[in-house]
mmCIF file of C-alpha atoms in Angstrom:
data_model
loop_
_atom_site.group_PDB
_atom_site.id
_atom_site.type_symbol
_atom_site.label_atom_id
_atom_site.label_comp_id
_atom_site.label_asym_id
_atom_site.label_seq_id
_atom_site.Cartn_x
_atom_site.Cartn_y
_atom_site.Cartn_z
ATOM 1 C CA MET A 3 66.658 -20.301 17.395
ATOM 2 C CA ILE A 4 64.252 -21.895 19.891
ATOM 3 C CA VAL A 5 61.189 -21.366 17.711
ATOM 4 C CA ALA A 6 63.013 -22.568 14.585
ATOM 5 C CA ALA A 7 63.995 -25.763 16.404
ATOM 6 C CA ALA A 8 60.525 -26.206 17.881
ATOM 7 C CA LEU A 9 58.505 -25.757 14.670
ATOM 8 C CA PRO A 10 59.150 -29.181 13.098
ATOM 9 C CA LEU A 11 58.598 -30.843 16.477
ATOM 10 C CA VAL A 12 55.293 -29.044 16.973
ATOM 11 C CA ALA A 13 54.261 -30.056 13.446
ATOM 12 C CA GLU A 14 55.016 -33.690 14.374
ATOM 13 C CA TYR A 15 53.863 -33.944 17.982
ATOM 14 C CA GLY A 16 51.519 -30.988 18.434
ATOM 15 C CA ALA A 17 51.025 -29.877 22.032
ATOM 16 C CA ALA A 18 52.509 -33.195 23.224
ATOM 17 C CA VAL A 19 56.008 -31.957 22.392
ATOM 18 C CA THR A 20 58.122 -31.441 25.485
ATOM 19 C CA THR A 21 60.468 -28.595 26.288
ATOM 20 C CA ALA A 22 63.191 -31.214 26.750
ATOM 21 C CA GLN A 23 62.725 -32.288 23.116
ATOM 22 C CA ILE A 24 62.840 -28.672 21.988
ATOM 23 C CA ALA A 25 65.990 -28.011 24.013
ATOM 24 C CA ARG A 26 67.749 -31.031 22.496
ATOM 25 C CA ALA A 27 66.777 -29.946 18.987
ATOM 26 C CA ALA A 28 68.031 -26.415 19.635
ATOM 27 C CA GLY A 29 71.228 -27.629 21.272
ATOM 28 C CA ILE A 30 70.570 -25.723 24.491
ATOM 29 C CA GLY A 31 69.709 -26.482 28.077
ATOM 30 C CA GLU A 32 66.033 -26.784 28.941
ATOM 31 C CA ALA A 33 66.357 -23.933 31.442
ATOM 32 C CA THR A 34 67.312 -21.597 28.588
ATOM 33 C CA ILE A 35 63.827 -22.000 27.122
ATOM 34 C CA PHE A 36 62.265 -20.666 30.306
ATOM 35 C CA ARG A 37 64.531 -17.636 30.283
ATOM 36 C CA ALA A 38 63.032 -16.734 26.904
ATOM 37 C CA PHE A 39 59.460 -17.969 27.424
ATOM 38 C CA LYS A 40 57.170 -18.026 30.442
ATOM 39 C CA ASP A 41 56.029 -21.586 29.804
ATOM 40 C CA LYS A 42 55.455 -24.137 27.041
ATOM 41 C CA GLU A 43 52.198 -22.420 26.104
ATOM 42 C CA GLU A 44 54.177 -19.329 25.105
ATOM 43 C CA VAL A 45 56.506 -21.486 23.007
ATOM 44 C CA LEU A 46 53.507 -22.997 21.211
ATOM 45 C CA ALA A 47 52.020 -19.538 20.652
ATOM 46 C CA ALA A 48 55.339 -18.334 19.202
ATOM 47 C CA CYS A 49 55.472 -21.351 16.896
ATOM 48 C CA THR A 50 51.938 -20.675 15.691
ATOM 49 C CA ALA A 51 52.760 -17.013 15.050
ATOM 50 C CA GLU A 52 55.898 -18.003 13.142
ATOM 51 C CA ALA A 53 54.054 -20.600 11.053
ATOM 52 C CA VAL A 54 51.436 -18.090 9.887
ATOM 53 C CA ASN A 55 53.913 -15.216 9.443
ATOM 54 C CA PRO A 56 53.564 -14.186 5.768
ATOM 55 C CA HIS A 57 56.769 -12.158 5.627
ATOM 56 C CA HIS A 58 58.923 -15.194 4.819
ATOM 57 C CA VAL A 59 56.945 -16.202 1.748
ATOM 58 C CA GLN A 60 56.617 -12.574 0.662
ATOM 59 C CA ARG A 61 60.420 -12.264 0.697
ATOM 60 C CA GLU A 62 60.660 -15.441 -1.366
ATOM 61 C CA LEU A 63 58.207 -14.057 -3.909
ATOM 62 C CA ALA A 64 60.148 -10.791 -4.098
ATOM 63 C CA SER A 65 63.376 -12.714 -4.781
ATOM 64 C CA ILE A 66 62.020 -14.480 -7.903
ATOM 65 C CA SER A 67 63.776 -13.148 -10.998
ATOM 66 C CA LEU A 68 61.578 -11.244 -13.440
ATOM 67 C CA ASP A 69 63.972 -12.266 -16.223
ATOM 68 C CA GLN A 70 62.442 -15.750 -16.259
ATOM 69 C CA PRO A 71 59.445 -16.673 -18.418
ATOM 70 C CA LEU A 72 56.102 -16.027 -16.736
ATOM 71 C CA ALA A 73 55.358 -19.746 -16.308
ATOM 72 C CA ASP A 74 58.660 -20.280 -14.501
ATOM 73 C CA ARG A 75 58.063 -17.281 -12.256
ATOM 74 C CA LEU A 76 54.621 -18.527 -11.271
ATOM 75 C CA THR A 77 55.866 -22.082 -10.755
ATOM 76 C CA GLU A 78 58.430 -20.802 -8.269
ATOM 77 C CA ALA A 79 55.708 -18.733 -6.618
ATOM 78 C CA ALA A 80 53.415 -21.762 -6.379
ATOM 79 C CA GLU A 81 56.175 -23.815 -4.764
ATOM 80 C CA ALA A 82 56.903 -21.061 -2.228
ATOM 81 C CA MET A 83 53.238 -20.530 -1.405
ATOM 82 C CA ARG A 84 52.575 -24.260 -1.106
ATOM 83 C CA ALA A 85 55.500 -24.705 1.301
ATOM 84 C CA HIS A 86 54.217 -21.816 3.432
ATOM 85 C CA LEU A 87 50.624 -23.070 3.519
ATOM 86 C CA THR A 88 51.696 -26.669 4.142
ATOM 87 C CA ARG A 89 53.841 -25.654 7.111
ATOM 88 C CA MET A 90 51.046 -23.492 8.476
ATOM 89 C CA GLY A 91 48.552 -26.342 8.119
ATOM 90 C CA ALA A 92 50.903 -28.893 9.651
ATOM 91 C CA VAL A 93 51.451 -26.836 12.799
ATOM 92 C CA ALA A 94 47.793 -25.888 13.222
ATOM 93 C CA GLY A 95 46.614 -29.420 12.429
ATOM 94 C CA ALA A 96 49.025 -31.082 14.854
ATOM 95 C CA LEU A 97 48.060 -28.727 17.660
ATOM 96 C CA HIS A 98 44.374 -29.298 17.011
ATOM 97 C CA ALA A 99 44.772 -33.080 16.766
ATOM 98 C CA SER A 100 46.641 -33.166 20.077
ATOM 99 C CA GLY A 101 43.771 -31.366 21.799
ATOM 100 C CA HIS A 102 45.463 -28.009 22.129
ATOM 101 C CA ARG A 103 43.150 -25.050 22.534
ATOM 102 C CA ARG A 104 44.405 -21.594 23.294
ATOM 103 C CA ASP A 105 43.032 -20.299 26.587
ATOM 104 C CA ARG A 106 42.185 -23.866 27.653
ATOM 105 C CA THR A 107 43.675 -25.417 30.736
ATOM 106 C CA PRO A 108 43.151 -28.969 32.000
ATOM 107 C CA GLY A 109 39.685 -29.317 33.479
ATOM 108 C CA ARG A 110 38.370 -26.091 31.964
ATOM 109 C CA SER A 111 35.162 -26.259 29.974
ATOM 110 C CA PRO A 112 35.287 -25.056 26.343
ATOM 111 C CA ASP A 113 32.698 -22.460 27.386
ATOM 112 C CA ASP A 114 34.901 -21.081 30.139
ATOM 113 C CA ARG A 115 36.769 -17.888 29.385
ATOM 114 C CA PRO A 116 39.320 -15.868 31.316
ATOM 115 C CA PRO A 117 37.799 -13.061 33.418
ATOM 116 C CA GLY A 118 36.735 -10.084 31.345
ATOM 117 C CA ARG A 119 36.827 -11.887 28.011
ATOM 118 C CA SER A 120 33.711 -11.950 25.888
ATOM 119 C CA PRO A 121 32.777 -14.745 23.439
ATOM 120 C CA GLY A 122 33.945 -12.707 20.455
ATOM 121 C CA ASP A 123 37.270 -11.638 21.944
ATOM 122 C CA ARG A 124 40.468 -12.904 20.380
ATOM 123 C CA ALA A 125 42.772 -15.316 22.142
ATOM 124 C CA PRO A 126 46.365 -14.188 22.762
ATOM 125 C CA GLY A 127 48.406 -14.583 19.605
ATOM 126 C CA ASP A 128 45.421 -14.370 17.275
ATOM 127 C CA ARG A 129 45.880 -11.911 14.444
ATOM 128 C CA PRO A 130 43.039 -9.418 13.997
ATOM 129 C CA ALA A 131 41.050 -9.623 10.770
ATOM 130 C CA ASP A 132 42.565 -6.425 9.390
ATOM 131 C CA SER A 133 46.066 -7.878 9.925
ATOM 132 C CA ARG A 134 45.132 -10.997 7.936
ATOM 133 C CA GLU A 135 43.645 -8.862 5.182
ATOM 134 C CA THR A 136 46.765 -6.700 5.072
ATOM 135 C CA ALA A 137 48.969 -9.793 4.822
ATOM 136 C CA MET A 138 46.825 -11.262 2.049
ATOM 137 C CA ARG A 139 46.868 -7.981 0.144
ATOM 138 C CA ALA A 140 50.670 -7.792 0.427
ATOM 139 C CA THR A 141 50.982 -11.363 -0.868
ATOM 140 C CA ARG A 142 48.622 -10.614 -3.761
ATOM 141 C CA ASP A 143 50.629 -7.468 -4.573
ATOM 142 C CA ALA A 144 53.858 -9.498 -4.634
ATOM 143 C CA LEU A 145 52.274 -11.951 -7.072
ATOM 144 C CA THR A 146 50.963 -9.081 -9.185
ATOM 145 C CA GLU A 147 54.517 -7.768 -9.540
ATOM 146 C CA LEU A 148 55.594 -11.180 -10.837
ATOM 147 C CA VAL A 149 52.885 -11.083 -13.513
ATOM 148 C CA GLU A 150 53.134 -7.385 -14.433
ATOM 149 C CA PRO A 151 55.949 -7.705 -17.046
ATOM 150 C CA ASP A 152 53.601 -9.829 -19.197
ATOM 151 C CA ARG A 153 50.550 -7.586 -18.917
ATOM 152 C CA ALA A 154 50.335 -7.037 -22.673
ATOM 153 C CA ALA A 155 50.160 -10.776 -23.355
ATOM 154 C CA LEU A 156 47.318 -11.469 -20.912
ATOM 155 C CA ARG A 157 43.547 -11.353 -21.352
ATOM 156 C CA LEU A 158 43.155 -10.325 -17.713
ATOM 157 C CA PRO A 159 44.970 -7.639 -15.706
ATOM 158 C CA PRO A 160 47.875 -8.902 -13.547
ATOM 159 C CA GLU A 161 45.930 -8.083 -10.366
ATOM 160 C CA ARG A 162 43.138 -10.438 -11.434
ATOM 161 C CA VAL A 163 45.601 -13.169 -12.438
ATOM 162 C CA ALA A 164 47.212 -12.923 -8.986
ATOM 163 C CA SER A 165 43.819 -13.237 -7.273
ATOM 164 C CA ILE A 166 42.872 -16.281 -9.373
ATOM 165 C CA PHE A 167 46.286 -17.824 -8.676
ATOM 166 C CA LEU A 168 45.707 -17.539 -4.926
ATOM 167 C CA GLY A 169 42.120 -18.772 -5.156
ATOM 168 C CA MET A 170 43.107 -21.845 -7.158
ATOM 169 C CA LEU A 171 46.038 -22.610 -4.867
ATOM 170 C CA PHE A 172 44.002 -22.336 -1.668
ATOM 171 C CA THR A 173 41.235 -24.487 -3.142
ATOM 172 C CA GLN A 174 43.699 -27.098 -4.363
ATOM 173 C CA LEU A 175 45.300 -27.472 -0.942
ATOM 174 C CA HIS A 176 42.008 -27.327 0.930
ATOM 175 C CA PHE A 177 40.454 -30.309 -0.828
ATOM 176 C CA GLY A 178 42.966 -32.885 0.254
ATOM 177 C CA ALA A 179 45.725 -35.103 -0.982
ATOM 178 C CA GLU A 180 44.616 -35.509 -4.598
ATOM 179 C CA GLY A 181 44.613 -31.784 -5.326
ATOM 180 C CA ALA A 182 47.562 -31.001 -3.069
ATOM 181 C CA GLY A 183 49.715 -33.490 -4.967
ATOM 182 C CA ALA A 184 49.388 -31.725 -8.322
ATOM 183 C CA ASP A 185 52.668 -30.590 -9.819
ATOM 184 C CA PRO A 186 53.190 -26.797 -9.503
ATOM 185 C CA ALA A 187 54.121 -26.588 -13.188
ATOM 186 C CA GLU A 188 50.856 -28.328 -14.117
ATOM 187 C CA PHE A 189 48.945 -25.968 -11.830
ATOM 188 C CA VAL A 190 50.515 -22.956 -13.567
ATOM 189 C CA ASP A 191 49.906 -24.430 -17.011
ATOM 190 C CA VAL A 192 46.187 -24.761 -16.252
ATOM 191 C CA LEU A 193 46.126 -21.207 -14.876
ATOM 192 C CA LEU A 194 47.738 -19.746 -17.988
ATOM 193 C CA HIS A 195 46.368 -22.005 -20.733
ATOM 194 C CA GLY A 196 43.284 -23.730 -19.343
ATOM 195 C CA THR A 197 42.444 -27.393 -19.897
ATOM 196 C CA LEU A 198 41.377 -27.328 -23.564
ATOM 197 C CA SER A 199 43.810 -28.986 -25.960
ATOM 198 C CA LYS A 200 43.247 -26.029 -28.282
ATOM 199 C CA PRO A 201 42.398 -22.923 -26.255
ATOM 200 C CA GLY A 202 39.405 -21.132 -27.735
ATOM 201 C CA SER A 203 38.010 -24.289 -29.327
ATOM 202 C CA GLY A 204 35.437 -25.053 -26.595
ATOM 203 C CA THR A 205 31.750 -25.110 -27.493
#
């Protein structure tokens, strides 16, 4: 409940959000926050972990009906993935813009590290690379299942279509407002049919 209430506030205010604001949004007393979390830093870490958690979007992908046409299935998938990536970017971007750095305290140099930590060590809350790869593979597998019923109609295997889908979506969102504003249905249409008015007519 606390993290759910805090997420939109963190996305808006970054590290400048106060525990009093979070408590009001959650409808609880401020002291309740500190019974669940050591300090605000732990709340921010929990919000970051929740924002990047892929299980929510994977459940959404799994709930898409396979009885729909392929284009409709992929449009729903694009909307779910975009919402997940947008939320993740909003939280991370707001924290970064507000000067938040994990393992940084006021007055500490960026080169300072806690005792015993090496330059390559992960900060608390960071997911290891194999965890990110596992999450990405699970998301790609969920997309593959959405494409699988139409395998016979495709020029590429469903696994490859799922990979291209993710690559196009990440690229679209990465390159700013113009790409990010494209309609999901248009995105899926380009994925499935290309940009030629008569597919196969290109020279």
